Amino acid sequence: MELTERKLRILQAIIDEYMGTAEPVGSRAISKKNNLGLSSATIRNEMADLEEMGFLIQPHTSAGRVPSDVAYRYYVNSMMKRYKIGVKTIVQLQNAMEQKISQLDSIIKKASHITSALTDYTAFITTPDVTGNYIKKCEIVSLSGGCSLLIIVTQAGIVKNKILTLSLDDNSAAILGEIINKTLCGLCANDITFDKIQSMQSEISERLNLSPKALINILDFIYDAVEELDDTDIYIENAKSILKYNDIEKAQKMFTFLEDKKNLKNLIKGDSNGKVNIKIGSENQVEELKDCSLVSVNYSLNNKTAGQLGVIGPKRMNYAKVVASLDCISEHIDKILYQLYIGESEE
Amino acid sequence: MELTERKLRILQAIIDEYMGTAEPVGSRAISKKNNLGLSSATIRNEMADLEEMGFLIQPHTSAGRVPSDVAYRYYVNSMMKRYKIGVKTIVQLQNAMEQKISQLDSIIKKASHITSALTDYTAFITTPDVTGNYIKKCEIVSLSGGCSLLIIVTQAGIVKNKILTLSLDDNSAAILGEIINKTLCGLCANDITFDKIQSMQSEISERLNLSPKALINILDFIYDAVEELDDTDIYIENAKSILKYNDIEKAQKMFTFLEDKKNLKNLIKGDSNGKVNIKIGSENQVEELKDCSLVSVNYSLNNKTAGQLGVIGPKRMNYAKVVASLDCISEHIDKILYQLYIGESEE
DNA sequence: GTTAGCACTCAATAGACGTGAGTGCTAAAA
DNA sequence: TTTTAGCACTCACGTCTATTGAGTGCTAAC
């Protein structure tokens, strides 16, 4: 059967209506509200066809029809109109984002907050993947307990710090810091080879009088810190909005799913090719999300995808608006990250 | 009317029963299950008395009775038996806590995780308030964009870092760092007076050729970072458990309440006197929590209350177990913080 | 090809009703 | 005086049974 122009218009009308009301939509409603100039009976016939073609689902005989995943997919691919974000919203967005650019964390948190505020759905955002980011400075600070603190700063301003339960006086700390700096500065996490660690080890044992155990301890520890450099985190905001479109049991399952951030990370892992990714219902391979849609966009740093942000909402979400909002926000993030990490002047 | 021994025993039985079933408990159930040697009629009479005295509430005429806030309060103050935590649990706890002691954040997160796991309720924990903690080291690192990074480390190992949109070459960064270090090291946030900032200002303008605007910028910025040193944060874990004992609307309100962490902070602010704090139902001044109880304990550093952890759960929670669990966890935190920040050797 | 008309379906709502867990009161027993 | 058996009463809850109404599919006429 062919998907005629008229069928399309009817499908569009049904999707529009359903997005607004979340109730199965009947033929009469369509024939009344939209001036297609067709009676409910005709629309009924077309709807029967659309159902046969897999675009509509009837919850039960005497109910209206509901768009299927296939319908949403078709809508998203071919029918969706561009949504224009209001100037007022953009200005608000700019103001909100530009307030807190002194810390990467704040930017990311702010962005997820804005995403959820703009769409009213659960938002998520990953911290930028800064693989390839080299170490700019290391520092060892001796603390008041029997502890020392290792700080590693990358050229992009990522700071990792770890407490080491090893007592060092200020002088040894300075020496250790010097050695670490000499070895690691200018390297990315990937560049740090066994050789380099080994040469560092020998230099440390030459210049500082440490027990073998303490030495191993230090190296282990540096290794851990370096490993962590490339870790990305994921923030989830406004999870409570799940309660709005799910019953309590499904909501509970969703919360459990979102609790382990690895789940969501895995889910969006492969989505960094295109700019916008939309996964509708069972297109998400995960049972818990089969009644939801997941829309994500990439944001980038240095012309390379650095992370993703998106929303999780009901399948009947306003995709056009969500996509436009995400686009807009990701652009802002791009801009801010550029300012922050690349700047006008190349070093 | 007097609260006789027998009335007490009946009250205890009702509370016990209600904690288990969450259903209004009737006279017959009490007379059967507990071997008080009394008929349901007698118990009925006593229950009527207890209701008149404010300890019991009848949801409707033909229902059993439910303990009132007053009853819970009485129970908690005078009737509650000591709960003994199993050795197995303690061992698990020790193992879990001792794994991640290299970062303050991890300890705090772990602790809240364990709290919610042990009690199965929503857990919260504040980061330690380290007021009085002096600055050990400051550092300025110039980054690849037109930015610099300020890092402040306290003697307790708290690290604050902020990105400053000001381009500095490595040399100027070093000088600026030196000046800041000279001025701020050894001071707590409170000690940093206007005088000190001013003297720092004049030294910076002497030794570095900066525009007045950039200078103001730097000082503002240092000021901000120092302000942040004393900030405490609060982690909330397992908020989803709220769904278990609340209807969807109340849950939504609770989520909204918990979303703004200031709310919870305010709520527990005054509770740092005693070791354990229990607030039952409307004893929490907040509308959203009038069906919940909030149990918190303090943990300390250096013999001074440093923070709080606790749970939010239904009024019919197992207070004895919750209190015992919190006690146990806070003790562990105390121990770990001691190890981390005080150590065996005084510096 | 379109539409008016009609019989049909079925979820949702409301009312009727029985059930049972619980009560309070009273009078007899201890 | 205290306790208890007994009984009438209450009321949420589940079941059953219309009733309603939104929606359908089919058919015959336009």
CSV table of N, CA and C in Angstrom, one decimal, chain A residues 87-144:
chain,number,residue,atom,x,y,z
A,87,VAL,N,13.8,34.3,20.6
A,87,VAL,CA,15.0,35.1,20.9
A,87,VAL,C,15.1,35.3,22.4
A,88,LYS,N,14.0,35.4,23.1
A,88,LYS,CA,14.0,35.6,24.5
A,88,LYS,C,14.7,34.4,25.2
A,89,THR,N,14.3,33.2,24.8
A,89,THR,CA,14.9,32.0,25.3
A,89,THR,C,16.4,32.0,25.1
A,90,ILE,N,16.8,32.4,23.9
A,90,ILE,CA,18.3,32.4,23.6
A,90,ILE,C,19.0,33.3,24.5
A,91,VAL,N,18.4,34.5,24.7
A,91,VAL,CA,19.1,35.5,25.6
A,91,VAL,C,19.2,34.9,27.0
A,92,GLN,N,18.1,34.4,27.5
A,92,GLN,CA,18.2,33.8,28.8
A,92,GLN,C,19.3,32.7,28.9
A,93,LEU,N,19.3,31.9,27.9
A,93,LEU,CA,20.3,30.8,27.8
A,93,LEU,C,21.7,31.4,27.9
A,94,GLN,N,21.9,32.4,27.0
A,94,GLN,CA,23.3,33.1,27.0
A,94,GLN,C,23.6,33.6,28.4
A,95,ASN,N,22.7,34.3,29.0
A,95,ASN,CA,23.0,34.9,30.3
A,95,ASN,C,23.3,33.8,31.3
A,96,ALA,N,22.5,32.7,31.3
A,96,ALA,CA,22.7,31.6,32.3
A,96,ALA,C,24.1,31.0,32.1
A,97,MET,N,24.4,30.7,30.8
A,97,MET,CA,25.6,30.0,30.5
A,97,MET,C,26.9,30.8,30.8
A,98,GLU,N,26.8,32.1,30.5
A,98,GLU,CA,28.0,32.9,30.6
A,98,GLU,C,28.4,33.3,32.0
A,99,GLN,N,27.5,32.9,33.0
A,99,GLN,CA,27.8,33.3,34.3
A,99,GLN,C,28.9,32.5,35.0
A,100,LYS,N,29.0,31.3,34.6
A,100,LYS,CA,29.7,30.4,35.4
A,100,LYS,C,30.8,29.7,34.6
A,101,ILE,N,31.6,30.5,33.9
A,101,ILE,CA,32.5,29.8,33.0
A,101,ILE,C,33.9,29.6,33.7
A,102,SER,N,34.0,29.8,35.0
A,102,SER,CA,35.3,29.7,35.6
A,102,SER,C,35.6,28.3,35.9
A,103,GLN,N,34.6,27.4,35.8
A,103,GLN,CA,35.0,26.0,36.1
A,103,GLN,C,34.2,25.1,35.2
A,104,LEU,N,35.0,24.1,34.7
A,104,LEU,CA,34.4,23.2,33.7
A,104,LEU,C,33.2,22.5,34.3
A,105,ASP,N,33.3,22.1,35.5
A,105,ASP,CA,32.2,21.4,36.2
A,105,ASP,C,30.9,22.3,36.2
A,106,SER,N,31.1,23.5,36.5
A,106,SER,CA,29.9,24.4,36.5
A,106,SER,C,29.3,24.6,35.2
A,107,ILE,N,30.1,24.6,34.1
A,107,ILE,CA,29.5,24.7,32.8
A,107,ILE,C,28.7,23.5,32.5
A,108,ILE,N,29.2,22.4,32.8
A,108,ILE,CA,28.5,21.1,32.5
A,108,ILE,C,27.2,21.0,33.3
A,109,LYS,N,27.3,21.3,34.5
A,109,LYS,CA,26.1,21.3,35.4
A,109,LYS,C,25.1,22.3,34.9
A,110,LYS,N,25.6,23.4,34.6
A,110,LYS,CA,24.6,24.5,34.1
A,110,LYS,C,23.9,24.0,32.9
A,111,ALA,N,24.7,23.5,32.0
A,111,ALA,CA,24.2,23.0,30.7
A,111,ALA,C,23.1,22.0,30.9
A,112,SER,N,23.3,21.1,31.8
A,112,SER,CA,22.3,20.0,32.0
A,112,SER,C,21.1,20.6,32.6
A,113,HIS,N,21.3,21.6,33.5
A,113,HIS,CA,20.2,22.2,34.1
A,113,HIS,C,19.4,23.0,33.1
A,114,ILE,N,20.0,23.7,32.3
A,114,ILE,CA,19.3,24.4,31.2
A,114,ILE,C,18.5,23.5,30.3
A,115,THR,N,19.2,22.4,30.0
A,115,THR,CA,18.5,21.4,29.1
A,115,THR,C,17.2,20.9,29.7
A,116,SER,N,17.3,20.6,31.0
A,116,SER,CA,16.1,20.1,31.6
A,116,SER,C,15.0,21.2,31.7
A,117,ALA,N,15.5,22.4,32.0
A,117,ALA,CA,14.6,23.5,32.2
A,117,ALA,C,13.9,23.8,30.9
A,118,LEU,N,14.6,23.8,29.8
A,118,LEU,CA,14.0,24.1,28.5
A,118,LEU,C,13.1,23.1,27.9
A,119,THR,N,13.4,21.8,28.2
A,119,THR,CA,12.6,20.8,27.6
A,119,THR,C,11.6,20.2,28.6
A,120,ASP,N,11.9,20.4,29.9
A,120,ASP,CA,11.1,19.8,31.0
A,120,ASP,C,11.2,18.3,31.1
A,121,TYR,N,12.2,17.7,30.5
A,121,TYR,CA,12.5,16.3,30.6
A,121,TYR,C,13.8,16.1,31.4
A,122,THR,N,14.1,14.8,31.6
A,122,THR,CA,15.3,14.4,32.2
A,122,THR,C,16.5,14.7,31.3
A,123,ALA,N,17.4,15.4,31.8
A,123,ALA,CA,18.6,15.8,30.9
A,123,ALA,C,19.8,15.1,31.4
A,124,PHE,N,20.7,14.9,30.4
A,124,PHE,CA,22.0,14.3,30.8
A,124,PHE,C,23.1,15.0,30.0
A,125,ILE,N,24.3,14.9,30.5
A,125,ILE,CA,25.4,15.5,29.8
A,125,ILE,C,26.7,14.8,30.2
A,126,THR,N,27.6,14.5,29.3
A,126,THR,CA,28.8,13.9,29.7
A,126,THR,C,29.9,15.0,29.8
A,127,THR,N,30.8,14.8,30.7
A,127,THR,CA,31.9,15.7,30.8
A,127,THR,C,32.8,15.5,29.5
A,128,PRO,N,33.5,16.6,29.0
A,128,PRO,CA,34.2,16.4,27.8
A,128,PRO,C,35.3,15.4,27.9
A,129,ASP,N,35.4,14.6,26.9
A,129,ASP,CA,36.5,13.6,26.8
A,129,ASP,C,37.7,14.4,26.3
A,130,VAL,N,38.7,14.6,27.1
A,130,VAL,CA,39.8,15.4,26.7
A,130,VAL,C,41.0,14.5,26.5
A,131,THR,N,40.8,13.3,26.0
A,131,THR,CA,41.9,12.5,25.6
A,131,THR,C,42.8,13.3,24.6
A,132,GLY,N,44.1,13.1,24.8
A,132,GLY,CA,45.0,13.9,23.9
A,132,GLY,C,45.4,15.2,24.5
A,133,ASN,N,44.9,15.4,25.7
A,133,ASN,CA,45.1,16.6,26.5
A,133,ASN,C,46.4,16.4,27.3
A,134,TYR,N,47.4,17.3,27.1
A,134,TYR,CA,48.7,16.9,27.8
A,134,TYR,C,48.8,17.5,29.2
A,135,ILE,N,49.6,16.9,30.0
A,135,ILE,CA,49.8,17.3,31.3
A,135,ILE,C,50.7,18.6,31.4
A,136,LYS,N,50.2,19.6,32.1
A,136,LYS,CA,50.9,20.9,32.1
A,136,LYS,C,51.7,21.0,33.3
A,137,LYS,N,51.2,20.4,34.4
A,137,LYS,CA,51.9,20.7,35.7
A,137,LYS,C,51.5,19.6,36.7
A,138,CYS,N,52.5,19.2,37.5
A,138,CYS,CA,52.2,18.3,38.6
A,138,CYS,C,52.7,18.9,39.8
A,139,GLU,N,52.1,18.5,40.9
A,139,GLU,CA,52.6,19.1,42.2
A,139,GLU,C,52.3,18.1,43.3
A,140,ILE,N,53.3,18.1,44.2
A,140,ILE,CA,53.1,17.3,45.4
A,140,ILE,C,53.1,18.2,46.6
A,141,VAL,N,52.0,18.1,47.4
A,141,VAL,CA,51.9,19.0,48.6
A,141,VAL,C,51.9,18.1,49.8
A,142,SER,N,52.7,18.4,50.8
A,142,SER,CA,52.6,17.6,52.0
A,142,SER,C,51.6,18.1,52.9
A,143,LEU,N,50.7,17.3,53.4
A,143,LEU,CA,49.6,17.7,54.2
A,143,LEU,C,49.9,17.5,55.7
A,144,SER,N,48.9,17.9,56.5
A,144,SER,CA,49.2,17.9,58.0
A,144,SER,C,49.2,16.5,58.6
